[in-house]
Short mmCIF file of C-alpha atoms in Angstrom, two decimals:
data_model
loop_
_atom_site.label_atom_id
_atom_site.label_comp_id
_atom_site.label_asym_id
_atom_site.label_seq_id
_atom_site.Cartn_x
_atom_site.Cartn_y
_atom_site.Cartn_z
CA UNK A 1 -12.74 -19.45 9.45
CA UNK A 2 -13.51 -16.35 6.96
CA UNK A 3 -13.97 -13.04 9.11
CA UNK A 4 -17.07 -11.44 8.25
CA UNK A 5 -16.05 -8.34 5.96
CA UNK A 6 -14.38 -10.86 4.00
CA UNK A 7 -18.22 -12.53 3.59
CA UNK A 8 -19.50 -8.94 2.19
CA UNK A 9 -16.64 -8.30 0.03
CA UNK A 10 -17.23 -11.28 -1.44
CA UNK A 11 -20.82 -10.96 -1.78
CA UNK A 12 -20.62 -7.55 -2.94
CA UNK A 13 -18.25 -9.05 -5.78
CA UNK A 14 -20.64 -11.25 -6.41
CA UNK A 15 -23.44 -8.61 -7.19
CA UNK A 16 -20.86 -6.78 -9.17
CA UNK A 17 -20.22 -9.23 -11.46
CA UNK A 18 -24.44 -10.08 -11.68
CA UNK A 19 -24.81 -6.85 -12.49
CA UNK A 20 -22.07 -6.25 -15.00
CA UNK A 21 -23.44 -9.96 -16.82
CA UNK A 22 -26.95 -8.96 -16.64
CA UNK A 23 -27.90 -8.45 -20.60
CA UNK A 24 -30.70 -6.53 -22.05
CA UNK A 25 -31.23 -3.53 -24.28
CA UNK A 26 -30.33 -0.98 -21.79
CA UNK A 27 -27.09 -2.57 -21.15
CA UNK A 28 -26.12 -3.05 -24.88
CA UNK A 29 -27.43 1.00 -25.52
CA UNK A 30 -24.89 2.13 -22.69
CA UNK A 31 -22.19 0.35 -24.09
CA UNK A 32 -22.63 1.97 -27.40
CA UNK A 33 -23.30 5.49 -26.50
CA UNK A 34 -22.20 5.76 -23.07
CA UNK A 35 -18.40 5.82 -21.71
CA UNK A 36 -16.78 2.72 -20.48
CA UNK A 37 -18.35 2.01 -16.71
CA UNK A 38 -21.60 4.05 -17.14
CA UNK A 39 -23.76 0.90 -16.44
CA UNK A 40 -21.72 0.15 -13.23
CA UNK A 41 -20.73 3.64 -12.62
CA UNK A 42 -21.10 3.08 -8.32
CA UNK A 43 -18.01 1.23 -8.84
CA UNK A 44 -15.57 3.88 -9.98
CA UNK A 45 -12.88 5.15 -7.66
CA UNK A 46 -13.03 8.61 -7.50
CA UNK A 47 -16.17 10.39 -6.96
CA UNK A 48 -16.11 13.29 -9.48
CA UNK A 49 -15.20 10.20 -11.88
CA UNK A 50 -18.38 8.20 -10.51
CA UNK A 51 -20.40 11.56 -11.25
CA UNK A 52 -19.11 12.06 -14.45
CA UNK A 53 -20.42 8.63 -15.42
CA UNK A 54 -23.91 8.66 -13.78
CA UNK A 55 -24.63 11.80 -15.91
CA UNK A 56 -23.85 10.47 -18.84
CA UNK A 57 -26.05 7.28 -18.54
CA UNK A 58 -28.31 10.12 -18.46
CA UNK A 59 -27.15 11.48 -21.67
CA UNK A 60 -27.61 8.42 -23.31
CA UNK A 61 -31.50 8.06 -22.03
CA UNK A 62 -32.42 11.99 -22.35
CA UNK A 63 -31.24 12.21 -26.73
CA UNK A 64 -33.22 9.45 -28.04
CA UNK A 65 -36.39 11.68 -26.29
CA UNK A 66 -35.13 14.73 -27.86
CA UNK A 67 -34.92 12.54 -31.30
CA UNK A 68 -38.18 11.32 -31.60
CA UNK A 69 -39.88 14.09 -29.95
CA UNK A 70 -40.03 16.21 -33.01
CA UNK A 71 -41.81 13.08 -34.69
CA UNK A 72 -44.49 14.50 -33.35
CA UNK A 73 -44.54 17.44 -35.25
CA UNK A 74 -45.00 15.56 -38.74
CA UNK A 75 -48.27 16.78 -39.37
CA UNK A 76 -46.97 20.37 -39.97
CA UNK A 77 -44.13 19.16 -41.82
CA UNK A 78 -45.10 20.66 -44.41
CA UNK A 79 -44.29 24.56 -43.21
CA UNK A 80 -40.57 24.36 -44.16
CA UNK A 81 -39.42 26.03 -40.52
CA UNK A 82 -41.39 22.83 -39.03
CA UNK A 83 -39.48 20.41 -40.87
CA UNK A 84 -35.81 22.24 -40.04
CA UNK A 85 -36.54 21.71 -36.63
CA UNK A 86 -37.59 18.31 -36.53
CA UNK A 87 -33.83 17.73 -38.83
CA UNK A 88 -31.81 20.19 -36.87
CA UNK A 89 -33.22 18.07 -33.38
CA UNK A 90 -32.44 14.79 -34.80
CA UNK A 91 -28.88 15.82 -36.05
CA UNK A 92 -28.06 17.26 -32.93
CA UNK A 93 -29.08 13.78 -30.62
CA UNK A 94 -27.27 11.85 -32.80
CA UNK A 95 -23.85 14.38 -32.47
CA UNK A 96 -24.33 14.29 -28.61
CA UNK A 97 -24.61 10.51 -28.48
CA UNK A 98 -21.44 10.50 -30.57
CA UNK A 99 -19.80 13.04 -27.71
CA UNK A 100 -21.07 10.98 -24.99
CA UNK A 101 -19.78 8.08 -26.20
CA UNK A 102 -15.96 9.77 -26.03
CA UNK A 103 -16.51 10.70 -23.17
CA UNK A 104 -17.35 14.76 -23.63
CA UNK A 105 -20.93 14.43 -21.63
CA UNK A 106 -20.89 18.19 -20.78
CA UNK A 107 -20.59 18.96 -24.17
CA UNK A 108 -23.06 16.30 -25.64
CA UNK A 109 -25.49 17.79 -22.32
CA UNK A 110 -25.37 21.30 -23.98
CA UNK A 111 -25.57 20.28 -27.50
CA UNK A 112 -29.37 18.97 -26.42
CA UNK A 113 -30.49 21.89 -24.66
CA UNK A 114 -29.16 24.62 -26.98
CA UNK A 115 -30.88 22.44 -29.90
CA UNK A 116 -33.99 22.66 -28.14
CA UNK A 117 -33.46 26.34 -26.90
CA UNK A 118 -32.76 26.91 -30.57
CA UNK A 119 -35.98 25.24 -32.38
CA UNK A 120 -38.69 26.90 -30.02
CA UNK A 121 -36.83 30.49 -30.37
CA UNK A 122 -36.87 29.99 -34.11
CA UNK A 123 -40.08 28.79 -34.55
CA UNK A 124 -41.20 32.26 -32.41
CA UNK A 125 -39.18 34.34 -34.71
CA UNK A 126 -40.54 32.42 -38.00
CA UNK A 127 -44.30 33.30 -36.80
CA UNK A 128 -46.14 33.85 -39.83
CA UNK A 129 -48.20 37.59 -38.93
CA UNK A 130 -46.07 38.19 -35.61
CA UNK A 131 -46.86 37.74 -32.28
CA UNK A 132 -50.36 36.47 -31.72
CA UNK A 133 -51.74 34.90 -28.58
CA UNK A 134 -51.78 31.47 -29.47
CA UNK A 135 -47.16 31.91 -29.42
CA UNK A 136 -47.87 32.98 -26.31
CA UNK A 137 -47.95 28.95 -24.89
CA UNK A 138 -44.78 28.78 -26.61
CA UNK A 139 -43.13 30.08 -24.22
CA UNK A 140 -43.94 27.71 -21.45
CA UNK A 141 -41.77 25.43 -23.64
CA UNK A 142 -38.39 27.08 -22.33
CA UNK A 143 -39.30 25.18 -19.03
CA UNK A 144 -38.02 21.67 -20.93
CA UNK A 145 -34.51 22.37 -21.56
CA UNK A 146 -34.06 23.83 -18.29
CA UNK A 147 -35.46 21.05 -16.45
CA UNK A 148 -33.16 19.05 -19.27
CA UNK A 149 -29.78 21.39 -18.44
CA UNK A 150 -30.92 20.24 -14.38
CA UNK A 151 -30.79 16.62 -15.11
CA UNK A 152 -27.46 16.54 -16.93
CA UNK A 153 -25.48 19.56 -16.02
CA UNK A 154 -24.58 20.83 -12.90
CA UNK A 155 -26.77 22.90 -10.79
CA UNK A 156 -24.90 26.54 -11.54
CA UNK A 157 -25.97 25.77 -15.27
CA UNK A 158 -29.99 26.24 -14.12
CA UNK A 159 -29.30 29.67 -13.36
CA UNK A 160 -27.48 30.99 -16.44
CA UNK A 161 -30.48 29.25 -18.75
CA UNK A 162 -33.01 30.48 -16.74
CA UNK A 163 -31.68 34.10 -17.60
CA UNK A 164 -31.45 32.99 -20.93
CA UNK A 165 -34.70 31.92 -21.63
CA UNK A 166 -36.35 34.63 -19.89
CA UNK A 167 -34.14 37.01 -21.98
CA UNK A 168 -35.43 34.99 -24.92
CA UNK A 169 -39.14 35.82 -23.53
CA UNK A 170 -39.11 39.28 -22.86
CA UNK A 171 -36.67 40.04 -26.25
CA UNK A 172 -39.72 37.95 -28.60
CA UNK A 173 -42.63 40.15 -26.58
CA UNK A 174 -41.07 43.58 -26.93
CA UNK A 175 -39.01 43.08 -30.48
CA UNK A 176 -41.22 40.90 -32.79
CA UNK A 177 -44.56 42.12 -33.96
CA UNK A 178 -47.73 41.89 -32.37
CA UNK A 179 -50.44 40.60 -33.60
CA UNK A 180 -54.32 42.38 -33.87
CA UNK A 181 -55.74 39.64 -30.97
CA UNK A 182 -52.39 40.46 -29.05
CA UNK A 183 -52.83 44.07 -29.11
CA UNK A 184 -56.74 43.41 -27.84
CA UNK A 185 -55.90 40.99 -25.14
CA UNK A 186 -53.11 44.02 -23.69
CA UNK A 187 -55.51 46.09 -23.73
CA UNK A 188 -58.41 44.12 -21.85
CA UNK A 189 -55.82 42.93 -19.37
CA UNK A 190 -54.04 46.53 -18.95
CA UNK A 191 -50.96 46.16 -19.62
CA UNK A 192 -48.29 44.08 -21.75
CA UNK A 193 -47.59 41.76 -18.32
CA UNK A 194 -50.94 39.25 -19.11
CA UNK A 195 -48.45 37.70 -22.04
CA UNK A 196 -45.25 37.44 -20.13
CA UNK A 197 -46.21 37.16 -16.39
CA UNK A 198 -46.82 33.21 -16.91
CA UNK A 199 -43.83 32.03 -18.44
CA UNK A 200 -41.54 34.43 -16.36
CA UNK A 201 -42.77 32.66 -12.90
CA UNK A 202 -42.50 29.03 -14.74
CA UNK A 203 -39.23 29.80 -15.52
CA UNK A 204 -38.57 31.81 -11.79
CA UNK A 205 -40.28 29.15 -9.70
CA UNK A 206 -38.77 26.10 -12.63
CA UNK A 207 -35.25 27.02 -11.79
CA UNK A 208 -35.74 27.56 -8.03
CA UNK A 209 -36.98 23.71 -7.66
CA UNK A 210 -34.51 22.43 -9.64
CA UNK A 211 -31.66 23.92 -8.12
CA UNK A 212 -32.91 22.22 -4.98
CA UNK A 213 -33.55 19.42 -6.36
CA UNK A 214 -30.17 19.21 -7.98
CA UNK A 215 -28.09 20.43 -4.57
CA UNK A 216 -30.29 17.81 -2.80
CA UNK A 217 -28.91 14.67 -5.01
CA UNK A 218 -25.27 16.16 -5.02
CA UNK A 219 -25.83 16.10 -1.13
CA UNK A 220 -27.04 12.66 -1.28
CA UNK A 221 -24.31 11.50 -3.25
CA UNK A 222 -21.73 13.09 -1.34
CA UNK A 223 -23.10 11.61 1.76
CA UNK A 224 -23.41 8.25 0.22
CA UNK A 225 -19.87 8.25 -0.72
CA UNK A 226 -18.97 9.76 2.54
CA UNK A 227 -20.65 7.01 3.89
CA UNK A 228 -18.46 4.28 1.52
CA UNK A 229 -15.49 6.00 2.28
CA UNK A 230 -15.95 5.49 6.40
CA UNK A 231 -17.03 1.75 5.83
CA UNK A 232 -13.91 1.34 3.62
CA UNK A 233 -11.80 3.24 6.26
CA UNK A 234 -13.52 1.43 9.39
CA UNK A 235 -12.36 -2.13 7.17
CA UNK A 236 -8.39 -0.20 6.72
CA UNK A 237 -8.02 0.68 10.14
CA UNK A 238 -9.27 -3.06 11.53
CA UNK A 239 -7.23 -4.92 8.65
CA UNK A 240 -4.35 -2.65 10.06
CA UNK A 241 -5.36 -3.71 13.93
CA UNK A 242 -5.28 -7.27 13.34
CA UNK A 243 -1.57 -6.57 11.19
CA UNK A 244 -0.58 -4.93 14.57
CA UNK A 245 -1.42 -7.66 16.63
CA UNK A 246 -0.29 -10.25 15.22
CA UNK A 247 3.00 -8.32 14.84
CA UNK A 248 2.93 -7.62 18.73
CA UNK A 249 2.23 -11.57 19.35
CA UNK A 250 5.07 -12.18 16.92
CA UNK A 251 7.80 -9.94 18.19
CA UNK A 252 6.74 -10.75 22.35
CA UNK A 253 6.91 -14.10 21.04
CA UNK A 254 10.55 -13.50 19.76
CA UNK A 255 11.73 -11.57 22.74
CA UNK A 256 10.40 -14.52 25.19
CA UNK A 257 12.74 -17.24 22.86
CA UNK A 258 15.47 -14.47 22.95
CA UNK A 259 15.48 -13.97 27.03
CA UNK A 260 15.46 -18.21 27.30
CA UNK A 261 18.68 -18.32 25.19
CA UNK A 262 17.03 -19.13 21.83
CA UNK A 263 18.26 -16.69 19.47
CA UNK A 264 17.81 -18.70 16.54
CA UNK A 265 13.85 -18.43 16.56
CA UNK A 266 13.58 -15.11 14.18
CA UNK A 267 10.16 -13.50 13.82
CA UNK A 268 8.06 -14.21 10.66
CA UNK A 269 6.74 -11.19 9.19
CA UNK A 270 5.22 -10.34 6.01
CA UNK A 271 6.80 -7.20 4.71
CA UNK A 272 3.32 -5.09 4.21
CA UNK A 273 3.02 -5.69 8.32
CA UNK A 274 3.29 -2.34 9.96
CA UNK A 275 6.13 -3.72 12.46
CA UNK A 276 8.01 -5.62 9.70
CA UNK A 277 11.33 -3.25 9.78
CA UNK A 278 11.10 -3.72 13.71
CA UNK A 279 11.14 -7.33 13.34
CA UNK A 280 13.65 -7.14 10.82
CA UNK A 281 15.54 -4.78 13.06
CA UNK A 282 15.42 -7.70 16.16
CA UNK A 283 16.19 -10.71 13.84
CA UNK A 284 19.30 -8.86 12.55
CA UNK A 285 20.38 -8.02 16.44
CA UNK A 286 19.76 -11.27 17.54
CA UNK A 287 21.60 -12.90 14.50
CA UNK A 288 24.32 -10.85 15.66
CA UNK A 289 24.31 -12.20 19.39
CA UNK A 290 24.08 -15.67 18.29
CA UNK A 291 27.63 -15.24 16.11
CA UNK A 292 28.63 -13.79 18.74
CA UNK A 293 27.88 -16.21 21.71
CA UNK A 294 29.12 -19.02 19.28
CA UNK A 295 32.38 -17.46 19.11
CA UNK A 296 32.35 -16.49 23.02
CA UNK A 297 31.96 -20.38 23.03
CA UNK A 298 34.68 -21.16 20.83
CA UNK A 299 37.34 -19.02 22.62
CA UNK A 300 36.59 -20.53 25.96
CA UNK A 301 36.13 -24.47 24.43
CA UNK A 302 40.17 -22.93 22.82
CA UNK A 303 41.39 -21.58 26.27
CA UNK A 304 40.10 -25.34 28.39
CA UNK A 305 42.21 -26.86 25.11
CA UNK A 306 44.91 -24.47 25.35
CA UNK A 307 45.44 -25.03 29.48
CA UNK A 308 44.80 -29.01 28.92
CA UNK A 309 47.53 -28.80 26.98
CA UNK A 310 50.22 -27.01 28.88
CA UNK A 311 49.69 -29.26 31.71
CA UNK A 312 50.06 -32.82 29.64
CA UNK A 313 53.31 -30.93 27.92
CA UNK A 314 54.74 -29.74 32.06
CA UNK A 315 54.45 -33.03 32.77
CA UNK A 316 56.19 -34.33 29.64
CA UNK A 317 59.03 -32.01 31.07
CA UNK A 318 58.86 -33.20 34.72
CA UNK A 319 58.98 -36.68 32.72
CA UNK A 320 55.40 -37.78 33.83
CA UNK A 321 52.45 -39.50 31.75
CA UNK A 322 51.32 -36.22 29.44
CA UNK A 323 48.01 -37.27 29.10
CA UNK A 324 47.25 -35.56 26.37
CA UNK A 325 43.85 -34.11 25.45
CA UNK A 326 41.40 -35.72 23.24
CA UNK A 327 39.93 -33.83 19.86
CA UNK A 328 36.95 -31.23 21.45
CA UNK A 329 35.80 -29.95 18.34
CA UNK A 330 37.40 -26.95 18.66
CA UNK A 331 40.33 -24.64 16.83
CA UNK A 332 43.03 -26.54 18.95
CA UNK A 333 41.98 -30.04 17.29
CA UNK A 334 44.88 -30.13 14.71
CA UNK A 335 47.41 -29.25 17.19
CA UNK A 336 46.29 -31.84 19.58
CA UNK A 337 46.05 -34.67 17.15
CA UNK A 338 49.36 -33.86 16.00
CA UNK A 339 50.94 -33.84 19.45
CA UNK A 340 48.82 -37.06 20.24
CA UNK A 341 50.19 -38.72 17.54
CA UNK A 342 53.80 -36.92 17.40
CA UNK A 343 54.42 -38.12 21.41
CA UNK A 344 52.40 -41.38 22.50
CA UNK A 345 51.07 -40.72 26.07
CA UNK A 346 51.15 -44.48 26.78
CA UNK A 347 52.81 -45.27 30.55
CA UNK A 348 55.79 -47.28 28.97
CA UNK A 349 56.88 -44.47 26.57
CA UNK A 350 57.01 -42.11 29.21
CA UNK A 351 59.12 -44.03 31.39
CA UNK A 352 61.97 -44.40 28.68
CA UNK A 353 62.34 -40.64 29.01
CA UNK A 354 62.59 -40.48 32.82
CA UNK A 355 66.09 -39.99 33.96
CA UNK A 356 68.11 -42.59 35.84
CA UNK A 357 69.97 -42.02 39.79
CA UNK A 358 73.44 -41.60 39.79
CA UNK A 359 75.42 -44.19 40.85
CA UNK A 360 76.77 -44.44 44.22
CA UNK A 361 80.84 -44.19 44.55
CA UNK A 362 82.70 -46.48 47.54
CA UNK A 363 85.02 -43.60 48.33
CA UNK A 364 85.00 -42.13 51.39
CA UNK A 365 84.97 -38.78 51.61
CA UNK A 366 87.76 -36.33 51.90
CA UNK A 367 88.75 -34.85 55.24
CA UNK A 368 87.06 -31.31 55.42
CA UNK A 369 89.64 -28.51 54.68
CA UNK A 370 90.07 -25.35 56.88
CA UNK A 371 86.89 -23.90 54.76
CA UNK A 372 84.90 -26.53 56.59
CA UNK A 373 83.64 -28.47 53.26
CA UNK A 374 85.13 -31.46 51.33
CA UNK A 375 85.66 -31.17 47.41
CA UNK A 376 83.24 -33.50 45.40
CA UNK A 377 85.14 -36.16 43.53
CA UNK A 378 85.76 -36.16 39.84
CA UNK A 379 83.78 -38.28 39.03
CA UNK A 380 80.40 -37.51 41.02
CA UNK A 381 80.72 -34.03 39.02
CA UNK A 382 80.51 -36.08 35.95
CA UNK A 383 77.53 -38.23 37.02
CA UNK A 384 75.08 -34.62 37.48
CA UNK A 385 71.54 -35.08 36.62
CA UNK A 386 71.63 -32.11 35.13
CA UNK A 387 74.42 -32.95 32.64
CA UNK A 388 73.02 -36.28 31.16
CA UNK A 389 70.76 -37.02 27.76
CA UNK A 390 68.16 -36.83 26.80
CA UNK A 391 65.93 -36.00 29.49
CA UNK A 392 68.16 -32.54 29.80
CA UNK A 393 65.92 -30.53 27.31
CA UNK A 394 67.44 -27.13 28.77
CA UNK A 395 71.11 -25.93 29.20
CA UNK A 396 71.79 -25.10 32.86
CA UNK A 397 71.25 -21.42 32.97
CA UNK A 398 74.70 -19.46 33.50
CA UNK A 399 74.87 -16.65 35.92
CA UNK A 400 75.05 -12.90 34.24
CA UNK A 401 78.22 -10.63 35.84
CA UNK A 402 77.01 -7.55 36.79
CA UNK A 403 78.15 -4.77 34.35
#
């Protein structure tokens, strides 16, 4: 039966690969001027690198904009400052697609805003008779690469443009030259702030909303892989739960065969289990005990061989049936079929060894002396037990003199 995070793994492979196989000119655009793994960039490991690739799918989308935008200009292509900056935009989406493509998005990102920063400054410093009041629109233009440098760069790079551009306003109002309807509409309004006030709070209010806007989706992201990262942890820490228990089951299992005698029944564990040098650990000790007990058993089958056998070979002595041991399996088993075979331990070959009485002697015995015993004759000394072959297998011992 498949446990159920096995099910969604395998579903979300599933999607994975749906998505990776799905074809279409979006897919075949990111693969040409997008990084490896910017169409399935949720997939990537690390999160910076999963950042780094969802900005520059963005890349890739935001240049061709900022290359056929100027196409729109074609009608004044004639004024030769017109007709750079529709060339100079164009150039400069192609180079970032070419940096995106390697992998440099940051670089590609500010290659497209500083082209765009750079054609509406220069057509405000090419104005043909100064500064009029129909430039002064122009300036609301600044607004698009900043909400461009938002999208693509991080959200500390809104800030630095936005000082930029408004450095870029109030340098064109004060340094270039006005023009006559310029000077007019100062004076009607009172003061020099009726040209600049607008574009100032577009640019003030511009990068205040997308600074939020850009810490908001960093916070989503971070949340969502916060989010991916407990999931994947929750899965670790139950894979490693059911590892552990089925370890535990394993090794009580062990122990229980171990305390009934069975040392032979070793635990079976994978060696990426948790408790696998434990059970390693037990199978070597009880390994050990099983040597062992099979030698305890093999010095105590020797020592019932070993006393079997000095009683059949005492009662060879005494001149009784040996009855000599059978083969037990043990280290004794060459000894014993040699002696088996070396002295038969049949009833008739045991009698041939025991020793025969003396004979009796007709004499009568000697009168006792004045010591009170009567000498033995001659020849009852000769007839001893003790002195006759062969069931004499020892010499009579002598007695030692004292030194």
């Amino acid at each position: 039966m498949q446990v159920p995070h096995q099910n969604e793994q395998r579903q979300t492979d599933n999607d994975n690969h749906l998505r990776e196989t799905r074809s279409g000119f979006s897919t075949e655009w990111l693969r040409f001027t997008a990084p490896a793994g910017a169409r399935n960039y949720e997939n990537a490991q690390f999160p910076a690198r999963r950042e780094h690739l969802r900005r520059a799918g963005l890349t890739s989308y935001v240049a061709p904009a900022v290359f056929f935008a100027p196409l729109l200009l074609l009608q004044q292509a004639s004024d030769p400052a017109t007709l750079a900056s529709i060339i100079t935009l164009m150039a400069v989406a192609c180079i970032a697609l070419i940096f995106n493509r390697f992998g440099k998005q940051t670089v590609a990102a500010l290659l497209l805003v500083l082209s765009i920063d750079v054609v509406i400054e220069g057509s405000l410093l090419t104005a043909a008779g100064g500064l009029s009041t129909g430039w002064l629109l122009t300036f609301d233009l600044f607004a698009l690469p900043l909400i461009v440098a938002a999208v693509l760069l991080s959200r500390q790079y809104v800030w630095m443009f936005m000082v930029l551009h408004i450095t870029f306003i109030l340098g064109d109002f004060f340094l270039l030259p006005h023009a006559h309807d310029l000077q007019i509409l100062i004076q009607d309004w009172h003061g020099p702030t009726i040209a600049f006030a607008r574009p100032l709070i577009i640019q003030l209010c511009g990068a205040l909303l997308c600074f939020i806007e850009a810490r908001s989706t960093d916070q989503a992201i971070a949340r969502a892989d916060k989010a991916e990262e407990l999931v994947l942890l929750r899965e670790q820490v139950a894979k490693e739960k059911r590892a552990l228990e089925i370890g535990i089951q394993e090794i009580v299992k062990t122990l229980t065969n171990a305390a009934n005698g069975h040392y032979s029944a070793n635990s079976i564990l994978s060696k990426d289990n948790v408790l696998w040098r434990i059970s390693s650990t037990l199978n070597t000790l009880f390994h050990r005990l099983q040597s062992a007990r099979k030698q305890e058993l093999t010095v105590h089958q020797a020592e019932q061989d070993m006393t079997r056998l000095l009683e059949a070979i005492r009662a060879s002595k005494r001149g009784q049936y040996p009855g000599w041991p059978h083969p037990s399996g043990g280290i004794l088993d060459p000894l014993i079929k040699e002696l088996r075979e070396g002295n038969p331990s049949s009833p008739s070959s045991a009698q041939q060894f025991s020793p025969s009485p003396p004979p009796l002697s007709t004499e009568k015995p000697a009168s006792r002396t004045n010591h009170g015993f009567t000498p033995w004759p001659q020849d009852l000394r000769s007839q001893e037990p003790w002195s006759q072959e062969p069931w004499s297998q020892e010499p009579w011992p002598q007695e030692k003199t004292p030194m």
